[in-house]
Amino acid sequence: MDIRTLGFSAAIVSAAVAVLAVIIAAFRRQRSSSIYAAGYVSGAIGFCLLMTQGMLGQWISVVLANLLAAFLQTSLAWGMRTKTANPRPWPWRFWLYLGALAAALIIGWKDFSLRSIAVSVHAMVLALEFLLATSNGQKPAPPFLRKVAWIMGLAYFAAYSFRIMLLALGTAPRTFFVNESFYSAFSLSFIIFFMVLWAGLVLVIDAADLLAELEHKNKVLTDFALSDELTGLYNRHLLEANLRSDMDRSVRYQEPISLVLFDLDHFKNVNDSYGHQTGDEVLKQVAAIVKGLIRKSDTAYRWGGEEFLVVLHDTSVDGALRLAEKTREAVAAATFPMVGKMTASFGVAEWGGKESLEQWFRRTDLAMYRAKNNGRNRVEALAPESDPSQLAFKIEWKPLWDSDNLVIDGQHRALVGLCNELLARALSQAPQEEISALLDELMSRSTRHFSDEESILSEAAYPKLEEHRQLHHSLLVRAQELKGESHASPRATSSYFDFLVDELIIGHIAKEDSKFFPLLRARNASASN
C-alpha cells in the first residue's frame, strides 16, 4: 500500500471516529462526551490538513494541522479529568503544553525533525495526563480498566519513542510528513491504531461508568421497594416471604421465633393537632429507638401509619416480652419535639410451630388489640394454646355514647355489638371466611348507618353536617381501600379489622359523633317538654 493510500485511509478512519464521537455526545449529553467529540473532530480536521502537505501553505498544512491534531490528545486528558470529577478538569498547565507546542511549530516550521519531536513529546505528555486522570478525581475508572489504560499507555510511549529514535537515526523525511518512507508508513499506521484504541478505551470507561450508575439506581430502587422511605425500616412487601423462610428455618433448627407488633397510642391526634410533618418526625424518632434496641439478627418493619413490627429470631415469647417492655419504656421516656410524650401498645406472640402464618399474625394483632383495650401503654401476649374463653374481652357501651336519638343509638349499639362478635370470633381463631363475612357485614351496616345519621342531622339542622358527611365519605373510601388490600396478605386483613373497629366505629362515635350529641339531646328534651 502506497503512502498516499495509507494516508487517505487514516483520514477516513479519523473522520469516522469523529462522527461516532459526535453521535455519542449527542446521545449521552454529558460534558466529558462533548469534550471527546470536540477533540476527535479537531483531530480529524487536523489529520486531513496534514495530508495536504505540498498542496497548501505550510502555515495551514503544518502549523495549524499539527495544533488541531494535538488538541485531540489534550481533549482526551481533559475529558477524562471531567469524567472522573476532578476538581480542576482543565488545569493551567494544559495551556502551557499547547503554548509550548505552538511555539515549537512556529519556530521550527521549516525543520521537520523539530516539529516531529515537539508533536511526539506533547502526545506522550498528554497521554500521561490521561492515564493519571483515570486514577484521580472523585469517580476514578474501575481498577481493571486503569490497568488496561496503563498497558495501552506503555505501548503508546514505546511507539512514540521508536518514532523519535527514527528521527535521531536520520531516516525521517526532511520536509513533509507524507513521504514514501518507513518513518511515514510507521507513523500513519500506529496513529490509526491508537486513534481507534483510545476511542475504544474512552467508550469502555464511559460504558463502565454508565453500568455503575445503573447499578446504583437499581440499588436505590430496590432499597426504596424494600424499605420505608421515611423511617429507613423494611416495609411490609418483604415481610411475608421472609417470614415463611424464617418459619422453615425455625422448624429445621428447632429455634423459636417471635413477633412484636406495636401501635403508637392516639397518633391520629398528633397529625390532627400538629400536622403530618410533626407526625413524620415522631415516626422517625420511634424507628430510631427500635433500631437501637434490637439485635443485628432481628428485623424491624414499618407497616405504614403508626404500626411497627419486629421479627425476633431464635427468641421465645419471654425474650420477646422483655424486648417489647424495653421498647415501651423507651418510647414512654422519650420526648418528642412539639408533641412531648407518647406511648405505644404492644402485642407479642411466639410462633406455635403448627399454626399458619395467617393465624400467627392474627394472634399477634389480637394481643396488641387487647393491650389497647386494656388501657394502652402496655404489653400483652397471646400463646398458641391459650383458651379463648379466658382471653375474651369486649367493648363496653359507655353512657357518654348515648345521643338520646333512638335510631342513632340503636344503630351504634348494634355496630358495637358486631365489633364484639368480631373480636370473639377472632380470639377463638374462627376460619378466615367467617371473619371476612363479619367484616363485610360491619362495612355494610356502617354504610347504611352513615346515610341514616346524615338524614337525622339534616332534619336537626346540624351546622357541621357537610363536614361530617365528608368525614363519612373519607372513612368509607379508606375502608374500601383496606378491604381490597386485605386479599393480598394476612396483615392487610388485620389492618382492615383494626380500622373498622378502632376508627370507623369506636373512634368515630367517641370523637366525631359526640360533637352532635348535645344538639340531639337538647332537641329531644325540647320535644319532651
Coordinates of C-alpha atoms in Angstrom, one line a residue:
M1 CA 0.0 0.0 0.0
D2 CA 1.5 3.4 -1.0
I3 CA 1.8 6.2 1.5
R4 CA -1.0 8.3 -0.1
T5 CA -3.5 5.4 0.2
L6 CA -2.4 4.8 3.8
G7 CA -2.8 8.5 4.5
F8 CA -6.3 8.5 2.8
S9 CA -7.2 5.5 5.0
A10 CA -6.1 7.3 8.1
A11 CA -8.2 10.3 7.2
I12 CA -11.3 8.2 6.6
V13 CA -10.8 6.4 10.0
S14 CA -10.3 9.7 11.8
A15 CA -13.4 11.1 10.2
A16 CA -15.4 8.0 11.1
V17 CA -14.3 8.1 14.7
A18 CA -15.1 11.8 14.9
V19 CA -18.7 11.2 13.6
L20 CA -19.1 8.4 16.1
A21 CA -17.9 10.6 18.9
V22 CA -20.4 13.3 18.0
I23 CA -23.3 10.8 17.9
I24 CA -22.3 9.5 21.3
A25 CA -22.0 13.0 22.7
A26 CA -25.5 13.9 21.4
F27 CA -26.9 10.7 22.9
R28 CA -25.1 10.9 26.3
R29 CA -25.5 14.6 26.8
Q30 CA -22.5 14.7 29.2
R31 CA -19.8 17.3 29.3
S32 CA -17.0 14.7 29.0
S33 CA -18.6 13.2 25.9
S34 CA -18.8 16.6 24.3
I35 CA -15.2 17.3 25.1
Y36 CA -14.1 13.9 23.5
A37 CA -16.3 14.7 20.4
A38 CA -14.7 18.2 20.0
G39 CA -11.3 16.6 20.3
Y40 CA -11.9 13.9 17.7
V41 CA -13.5 16.4 15.3
S42 CA -10.4 18.7 15.7
G43 CA -8.1 15.7 15.2
A44 CA -9.9 14.6 12.1
I45 CA -9.7 18.1 10.6
G46 CA -6.0 18.4 11.6
F47 CA -5.2 15.0 10.1
C48 CA -6.9 15.8 6.8
L49 CA -4.9 19.0 6.7
L50 CA -1.7 17.1 7.3
M51 CA -2.5 15.1 4.1
T52 CA -2.4 18.3 2.1
Q53 CA 1.3 19.0 2.7
G54 CA 2.9 20.1 -0.5
M55 CA -0.5 21.4 -1.8
L56 CA -1.4 24.1 0.8
G57 CA 0.7 26.6 2.6
Q58 CA 2.8 25.2 5.4
W59 CA 1.1 27.5 8.0
I60 CA -2.1 25.6 7.3
S61 CA -0.9 22.1 6.5
V62 CA 1.9 22.1 9.1
V63 CA 1.3 24.5 12.0
L64 CA -2.5 24.7 12.1
A65 CA -2.8 21.0 11.2
N66 CA -0.5 19.8 14.0
L67 CA -2.1 22.1 16.5
L68 CA -5.6 20.7 15.6
A69 CA -4.3 17.1 15.7
A70 CA -2.6 17.8 19.1
F71 CA -5.8 19.1 20.6
L72 CA -7.2 15.5 20.2
Q73 CA -4.8 14.2 22.8
T74 CA -5.4 17.2 25.0
S75 CA -9.2 16.7 24.8
L76 CA -8.8 13.0 25.9
A77 CA -7.0 14.1 29.1
W78 CA -9.4 17.0 29.6
G79 CA -12.5 14.8 29.1
M80 CA -11.2 12.1 31.4
R81 CA -10.5 14.6 34.1
T82 CA -14.1 15.8 33.7
K83 CA -15.4 12.2 33.7
T84 CA -13.6 11.3 36.9
A85 CA -14.9 14.5 38.6
N86 CA -11.5 16.1 39.1
P87 CA -11.9 19.5 40.9
R88 CA -9.9 21.2 38.1
P89 CA -10.8 19.4 34.8
W90 CA -8.7 21.9 32.8
P91 CA -5.5 22.8 34.8
W92 CA -3.4 25.8 33.8
R93 CA -0.6 23.6 32.6
F94 CA -2.7 22.4 29.6
W95 CA -2.3 25.9 28.2
L96 CA 1.4 25.6 28.8
Y97 CA 1.6 22.4 26.9
L98 CA -0.4 23.8 23.9
G99 CA 1.6 27.1 24.1
A100 CA 4.9 25.2 24.0
L101 CA 3.8 23.1 21.1
A102 CA 2.6 26.2 19.1
A103 CA 5.9 27.9 19.8
A104 CA 7.9 24.9 18.6
L105 CA 5.8 24.6 15.4
I106 CA 6.2 28.3 14.6
I107 CA 9.9 28.4 15.3
G108 CA 10.6 25.1 13.5
W109 CA 8.0 25.3 10.8
K110 CA 10.8 24.5 8.3
D111 CA 12.5 21.9 10.4
F112 CA 10.7 18.6 10.1
S113 CA 12.6 16.9 12.9
L114 CA 12.0 19.6 15.4
R115 CA 8.3 19.6 14.6
S116 CA 8.0 15.9 14.9
I117 CA 9.8 15.8 18.2
A118 CA 7.6 18.5 19.6
V119 CA 4.4 16.8 18.5
S120 CA 5.7 13.4 19.9
V121 CA 6.6 14.9 23.3
H122 CA 3.3 16.7 23.5
A123 CA 1.4 13.5 22.7
M124 CA 3.3 11.5 25.3
V125 CA 2.8 14.1 28.0
L126 CA -0.9 14.4 27.4
A127 CA -1.2 10.6 27.2
L128 CA 0.4 10.5 30.7
E129 CA -2.1 13.2 31.8
F130 CA -4.9 10.9 30.5
L131 CA -3.6 7.9 32.4
L132 CA -3.2 9.9 35.6
A133 CA -6.8 11.2 35.2
T134 CA -8.2 7.6 35.2
S135 CA -7.0 7.2 38.7
N136 CA -7.6 10.7 40.2
G137 CA -10.8 12.6 40.9
Q138 CA -13.9 11.7 42.9
K139 CA -15.0 9.0 40.4
P140 CA -11.9 7.1 39.2
A141 CA -12.2 4.5 36.5
P142 CA -12.6 0.8 37.6
P143 CA -9.3 -0.8 38.6
F144 CA -9.2 -3.3 35.7
L145 CA -9.7 -0.5 33.1
R146 CA -7.0 1.5 34.8
K147 CA -4.6 -1.4 34.3
V148 CA -5.7 -1.7 30.6
A149 CA -5.2 2.0 30.1
W150 CA -1.6 1.9 31.5
I151 CA -0.7 -1.1 29.3
M152 CA -2.0 0.9 26.3
G153 CA -0.1 3.9 27.5
L154 CA 3.2 2.0 27.7
A155 CA 2.6 0.7 24.1
Y156 CA 1.9 4.3 23.1
F157 CA 5.1 5.6 24.7
A158 CA 7.0 2.8 23.1
A159 CA 5.7 3.7 19.6
Y160 CA 6.5 7.4 20.0
S161 CA 9.9 6.6 21.5
F162 CA 10.6 4.4 18.4
R163 CA 9.4 7.3 16.2
I164 CA 11.9 9.7 18.0
M165 CA 14.7 7.1 17.5
L166 CA 14.0 7.0 13.8
L167 CA 14.3 10.8 13.8
A168 CA 17.7 10.5 15.6
L169 CA 18.9 7.9 13.1
G170 CA 18.1 10.3 10.3
T171 CA 15.7 8.0 8.5
A172 CA 12.8 10.5 8.6
P173 CA 11.9 12.8 5.7
R174 CA 13.4 16.3 5.8
T175 CA 10.5 18.3 4.6
F176 CA 7.0 16.8 4.6
F177 CA 5.3 14.2 6.7
V178 CA 3.6 12.5 3.8
N179 CA 6.5 10.8 2.1
E180 CA 7.4 7.4 0.7
S181 CA 9.5 6.4 3.7
F182 CA 9.4 3.8 6.5
Y183 CA 9.0 6.7 9.0
S184 CA 5.8 8.0 7.4
A185 CA 4.4 4.5 7.0
F186 CA 5.1 3.6 10.6
S187 CA 3.7 6.9 11.9
L188 CA 0.5 6.6 9.9
S189 CA 0.0 3.0 10.9
F190 CA 0.3 3.5 14.7
I191 CA -1.7 6.8 14.5
I192 CA -4.6 4.9 13.0
F193 CA -4.2 2.0 15.5
F194 CA -4.0 4.2 18.6
M195 CA -6.7 6.6 17.4
V196 CA -9.2 3.7 17.3
L197 CA -7.8 2.2 20.5
W198 CA -8.1 5.4 22.5
A199 CA -11.6 5.9 21.3
G200 CA -12.5 2.4 22.3
L201 CA -11.0 2.8 25.7
V202 CA -12.9 6.0 26.3
L203 CA -16.1 4.2 25.2
V204 CA -15.5 1.3 27.5
I205 CA -14.7 3.6 30.5
D206 CA -17.9 5.5 29.7
A207 CA -19.9 2.3 29.5
A208 CA -18.4 1.1 32.8
D209 CA -19.5 4.4 34.4
L210 CA -23.0 4.0 32.9
L211 CA -23.3 0.5 34.3
A212 CA -22.1 1.7 37.7
E213 CA -24.7 4.4 37.6
L214 CA -27.4 2.0 36.6
E215 CA -26.4 -0.4 39.4
H216 CA -26.6 2.4 41.9
K217 CA -30.0 3.4 40.7
N218 CA -31.2 -0.2 40.8
K219 CA -29.9 -0.4 44.3
V220 CA -31.7 2.8 45.2
L221 CA -34.9 1.4 43.6
T222 CA -34.5 -1.9 45.4
D223 CA -33.9 -0.2 48.7
F224 CA -36.9 2.0 48.0
A225 CA -39.1 -1.0 47.2
L226 CA -38.0 -2.9 50.3
S227 CA -37.6 -0.2 52.8
D228 CA -39.8 2.6 54.2
E229 CA -38.6 5.9 52.8
L230 CA -39.5 7.8 56.0
T231 CA -38.0 5.6 58.7
G232 CA -35.5 3.5 56.9
L233 CA -37.0 0.3 58.3
Y234 CA -38.1 -2.5 56.0
N235 CA -41.6 -2.2 54.6
R236 CA -44.4 -4.8 54.5
H237 CA -43.7 -6.0 51.0
L238 CA -40.7 -8.0 52.1
L239 CA -42.1 -9.5 55.2
E240 CA -44.3 -12.4 54.2
A241 CA -41.7 -14.1 52.0
N242 CA -39.0 -13.6 54.7
L243 CA -41.3 -14.9 57.5
R244 CA -42.2 -18.1 55.6
S245 CA -38.5 -18.7 55.1
D246 CA -37.9 -18.0 58.8
M247 CA -40.6 -20.4 59.8
D248 CA -39.0 -23.1 57.7
R249 CA -35.6 -22.4 59.4
S250 CA -37.3 -22.5 62.8
V251 CA -38.6 -26.0 62.1
R252 CA -35.3 -27.2 60.7
Y253 CA -33.1 -26.0 63.6
Q254 CA -35.7 -26.1 66.3
E255 CA -35.3 -22.4 67.1
P256 CA -38.1 -20.3 68.4
I257 CA -39.2 -17.2 66.6
S258 CA -41.5 -14.4 67.9
L259 CA -43.3 -11.3 66.7
V260 CA -43.6 -7.9 68.4
L261 CA -46.3 -5.7 67.0
F262 CA -46.9 -2.2 68.4
D263 CA -49.0 0.8 67.6
L264 CA -48.5 4.4 68.8
D265 CA -51.4 5.4 71.0
H266 CA -53.6 8.3 69.8
F267 CA -51.2 9.0 67.0
K268 CA -54.1 10.5 64.9
N269 CA -54.3 13.3 67.4
V270 CA -50.7 14.2 66.7
N271 CA -51.4 14.6 62.9
D272 CA -54.6 16.5 63.6
S273 CA -53.1 18.8 66.2
Y274 CA -49.5 19.4 64.9
G275 CA -49.6 18.4 61.3
H276 CA -48.2 15.4 59.3
Q277 CA -44.7 16.8 59.3
T278 CA -44.5 16.6 63.1
G279 CA -46.1 13.2 62.9
D280 CA -43.4 12.1 60.5
E281 CA -40.7 13.3 62.9
V282 CA -42.3 11.2 65.7
L283 CA -42.3 8.1 63.5
K284 CA -38.6 8.6 62.6
Q285 CA -37.7 9.0 66.3
V286 CA -39.6 5.9 67.2
A287 CA -37.9 4.0 64.4
A288 CA -34.5 5.1 65.7
I289 CA -35.5 3.8 69.2
V290 CA -36.4 0.4 67.7
K291 CA -33.1 0.2 65.7
G292 CA -31.1 1.0 68.9
L293 CA -32.8 -1.8 70.9
I294 CA -32.9 -4.8 68.5
R295 CA -30.1 -7.2 67.7
K296 CA -28.4 -7.4 64.2
S297 CA -30.2 -10.8 63.7
D298 CA -33.6 -9.2 64.3
T299 CA -35.6 -7.3 61.7
A300 CA -37.8 -4.2 62.1
Y301 CA -40.6 -3.2 59.7
R302 CA -42.9 -0.3 59.4
W303 CA -46.4 -1.2 58.2
G304 CA -47.4 2.3 57.2
G305 CA -49.3 4.6 59.6
E306 CA -48.1 4.3 63.1
E307 CA -47.7 0.5 63.3
F308 CA -44.3 -1.2 63.7
L309 CA -43.4 -4.9 63.7
V310 CA -40.2 -6.6 64.9
V311 CA -39.3 -10.2 64.0
L312 CA -37.1 -11.8 66.7
H313 CA -35.2 -14.8 65.5
D314 CA -34.2 -17.5 68.0
T315 CA -36.3 -15.8 70.6
S316 CA -39.1 -17.3 72.7
V317 CA -42.1 -15.3 74.0
D318 CA -40.2 -14.5 77.2
G319 CA -37.4 -12.8 75.3
A320 CA -39.9 -11.0 73.0
L321 CA -41.8 -9.7 76.1
R322 CA -38.6 -8.3 77.5
L323 CA -37.8 -6.6 74.2
A324 CA -41.3 -5.2 74.0
E325 CA -41.2 -3.9 77.5
K326 CA -37.8 -2.2 76.9
T327 CA -39.2 -0.6 73.8
R328 CA -42.4 0.5 75.5
E329 CA -40.4 2.1 78.3
A330 CA -38.0 3.8 75.8
V331 CA -40.9 5.3 73.8
A332 CA -42.7 6.5 77.0
A333 CA -39.5 8.0 78.3
A334 CA -38.7 9.9 75.1
T335 CA -39.6 13.5 74.5
F336 CA -40.9 14.2 71.0
P337 CA -40.5 17.7 69.6
M338 CA -43.7 19.8 69.9
V339 CA -45.7 16.7 70.9
G340 CA -44.0 15.9 74.2
K341 CA -44.7 12.4 75.5
M342 CA -46.0 9.4 73.5
T343 CA -46.9 5.9 74.4
A344 CA -47.4 2.7 72.5
S345 CA -49.4 -0.6 72.9
F346 CA -47.6 -3.9 72.2
G347 CA -48.7 -7.4 71.2
V348 CA -46.3 -10.3 71.4
A349 CA -46.7 -13.8 70.0
E350 CA -44.3 -16.7 69.5
W351 CA -44.9 -19.0 66.6
G352 CA -46.6 -22.2 67.7
G353 CA -44.9 -24.4 65.1
K354 CA -48.1 -25.9 63.7
E355 CA -50.2 -22.8 63.1
S356 CA -50.2 -21.0 59.8
L357 CA -48.7 -17.6 59.1
E358 CA -52.2 -16.1 59.0
Q359 CA -53.1 -17.5 62.4
W360 CA -49.8 -16.3 63.9
F361 CA -50.4 -12.8 62.6
R362 CA -53.9 -12.7 63.8
R363 CA -52.8 -13.8 67.3
T364 CA -50.1 -11.1 67.4
D365 CA -52.6 -8.5 66.2
L366 CA -55.2 -9.5 68.8
A367 CA -52.6 -9.3 71.6
M368 CA -51.9 -5.7 70.5
Y369 CA -55.6 -5.0 70.4
R370 CA -56.0 -6.4 73.9
A371 CA -53.2 -4.1 75.1
K372 CA -55.0 -1.1 73.6
N373 CA -58.4 -2.2 75.0
N374 CA -56.9 -2.7 78.5
G375 CA -55.7 0.8 78.8
R376 CA -52.9 1.3 76.3
N377 CA -49.2 1.8 77.0
R378 CA -48.8 -1.9 77.9
V379 CA -47.6 -5.2 76.6
E380 CA -49.8 -8.2 76.1
A381 CA -49.0 -11.7 74.7
L382 CA -51.2 -14.5 73.4
A383 CA -49.9 -18.1 73.4
P384 CA -51.0 -20.6 70.7
E385 CA -52.5 -22.8 73.3
S386 CA -54.4 -20.1 75.1
D387 CA -58.1 -20.8 76.0
P388 CA -60.1 -18.2 74.0
S389 CA -62.7 -18.0 76.8
Q390 CA -60.0 -16.8 79.2
L391 CA -58.8 -14.2 76.8
A392 CA -62.2 -12.8 75.8
F393 CA -62.7 -9.1 76.2
K394 CA -65.3 -6.9 74.7
I395 CA -66.0 -3.2 74.1
E396 CA -68.3 -1.9 76.9
W397 CA -71.0 0.6 75.9
K398 CA -70.4 3.9 77.6
P399 CA -73.2 6.2 78.8
L400 CA -71.4 9.1 77.1
W401 CA -72.2 7.5 73.7
D402 CA -76.0 8.0 74.2
S403 CA -77.3 10.7 72.0
D404 CA -80.9 10.3 73.1
N405 CA -81.9 9.6 69.5
L406 CA -83.4 6.1 69.3
V407 CA -82.4 5.4 65.7
I408 CA -78.7 6.6 66.1
D409 CA -78.3 5.0 69.5
G410 CA -79.8 1.7 68.3
Q411 CA -77.5 1.5 65.3
H412 CA -74.5 2.5 67.3
R413 CA -75.2 -0.3 69.9
A414 CA -75.7 -2.8 67.0
L415 CA -72.4 -1.8 65.4
V416 CA -70.5 -2.1 68.8
G417 CA -72.2 -5.5 69.3
L418 CA -71.0 -6.6 65.9
C419 CA -67.5 -5.4 66.8
N420 CA -67.6 -7.5 69.9
E421 CA -68.7 -10.5 67.9
L422 CA -65.8 -10.0 65.5
L423 CA -63.4 -9.8 68.5
A424 CA -64.8 -13.0 69.9
R425 CA -64.5 -14.9 66.6
A426 CA -61.0 -13.6 66.1
L427 CA -59.9 -14.7 69.5
S428 CA -61.4 -18.2 69.0
Q429 CA -59.4 -18.3 65.7
A430 CA -62.5 -18.8 63.6
P431 CA -62.0 -19.6 59.9
Q432 CA -61.0 -16.7 57.8
E433 CA -64.2 -17.0 55.8
E434 CA -66.3 -16.3 58.9
I435 CA -64.1 -13.3 59.8
S436 CA -64.4 -11.9 56.3
A437 CA -68.2 -12.3 56.3
L438 CA -68.5 -10.4 59.6
L439 CA -66.2 -7.6 58.3
D440 CA -68.4 -7.3 55.2
E441 CA -71.5 -7.1 57.4
L442 CA -69.9 -4.5 59.6
M443 CA -69.0 -2.4 56.5
S444 CA -72.5 -2.7 55.0
R445 CA -74.2 -1.7 58.3
S446 CA -71.8 1.2 58.7
T447 CA -72.7 2.5 55.2
R448 CA -76.4 2.3 56.0
H449 CA -75.9 3.9 59.4
F450 CA -74.0 6.9 57.9
S451 CA -76.8 7.5 55.5
D452 CA -79.5 7.4 58.2
E453 CA -77.4 9.5 60.5
E454 CA -76.9 12.2 57.9
S455 CA -80.7 12.4 57.3
I456 CA -81.3 12.8 61.0
L457 CA -78.7 15.5 61.3
S458 CA -80.1 17.3 58.3
E459 CA -83.5 17.4 59.9
A460 CA -82.0 18.7 63.1
A461 CA -80.1 21.4 61.2
Y462 CA -76.7 20.3 62.4
P463 CA -74.4 23.2 61.4
K464 CA -71.4 21.0 60.6
L465 CA -73.4 18.4 58.6
E466 CA -71.4 18.9 55.4
E467 CA -68.1 18.5 57.3
H468 CA -69.5 15.3 59.0
R469 CA -70.7 14.0 55.6
Q470 CA -67.2 14.4 54.1
L471 CA -65.8 12.6 57.1
H472 CA -68.1 9.7 56.5
H473 CA -67.1 9.6 52.8
S474 CA -63.4 9.6 53.7
L475 CA -63.9 6.7 56.2
L476 CA -65.8 4.6 53.7
V477 CA -63.2 5.2 50.9
R478 CA -60.4 4.2 53.2
A479 CA -62.3 1.1 54.3
Q480 CA -62.8 0.1 50.7
E481 CA -59.1 0.5 50.0
L482 CA -58.1 -1.6 53.0
K483 CA -60.7 -4.2 52.1
G484 CA -59.1 -4.5 48.6
E485 CA -55.7 -4.9 50.2
S486 CA -56.9 -7.5 52.7
H487 CA -57.0 -10.1 49.9
A488 CA -53.2 -9.7 49.4
S489 CA -51.9 -10.6 52.8
P490 CA -53.0 -11.6 56.3
R491 CA -51.5 -8.5 57.8
A492 CA -53.7 -6.3 55.5
T493 CA -56.7 -8.2 56.8
S494 CA -55.7 -7.3 60.3
S495 CA -55.2 -3.6 59.3
Y496 CA -58.8 -3.7 57.8
F497 CA -60.1 -5.2 61.1
D498 CA -58.4 -2.6 63.2
F499 CA -59.6 0.3 61.0
L500 CA -63.2 -0.8 61.1
V501 CA -63.3 -1.4 64.9
D502 CA -61.0 1.4 66.1
E503 CA -61.7 4.2 63.6
L504 CA -64.8 3.6 61.7
I505 CA -66.9 2.6 64.7
I506 CA -65.5 3.2 68.2
G507 CA -63.2 6.2 67.3
H508 CA -65.8 7.8 65.2
I509 CA -68.5 7.5 67.9
A510 CA -66.3 8.8 70.7
K511 CA -64.7 11.7 68.8
E512 CA -66.8 12.8 65.9
D513 CA -70.4 11.7 66.7
S514 CA -70.1 13.0 70.2
K515 CA -69.9 16.5 68.7
F516 CA -73.6 16.5 67.7
F517 CA -74.9 14.7 70.8
P518 CA -75.7 18.0 72.7
L519 CA -77.8 19.1 69.8
L520 CA -79.8 15.9 69.6
R521 CA -80.2 15.7 73.4
A522 CA -81.5 19.3 73.5
R523 CA -83.8 18.7 70.7
N524 CA -85.1 15.5 72.4
A525 CA -85.6 17.4 75.7
S526 CA -87.5 20.2 73.9
A527 CA -89.8 17.7 72.2
S528 CA -90.5 16.0 75.5
N529 CA -91.5 19.3 77.1

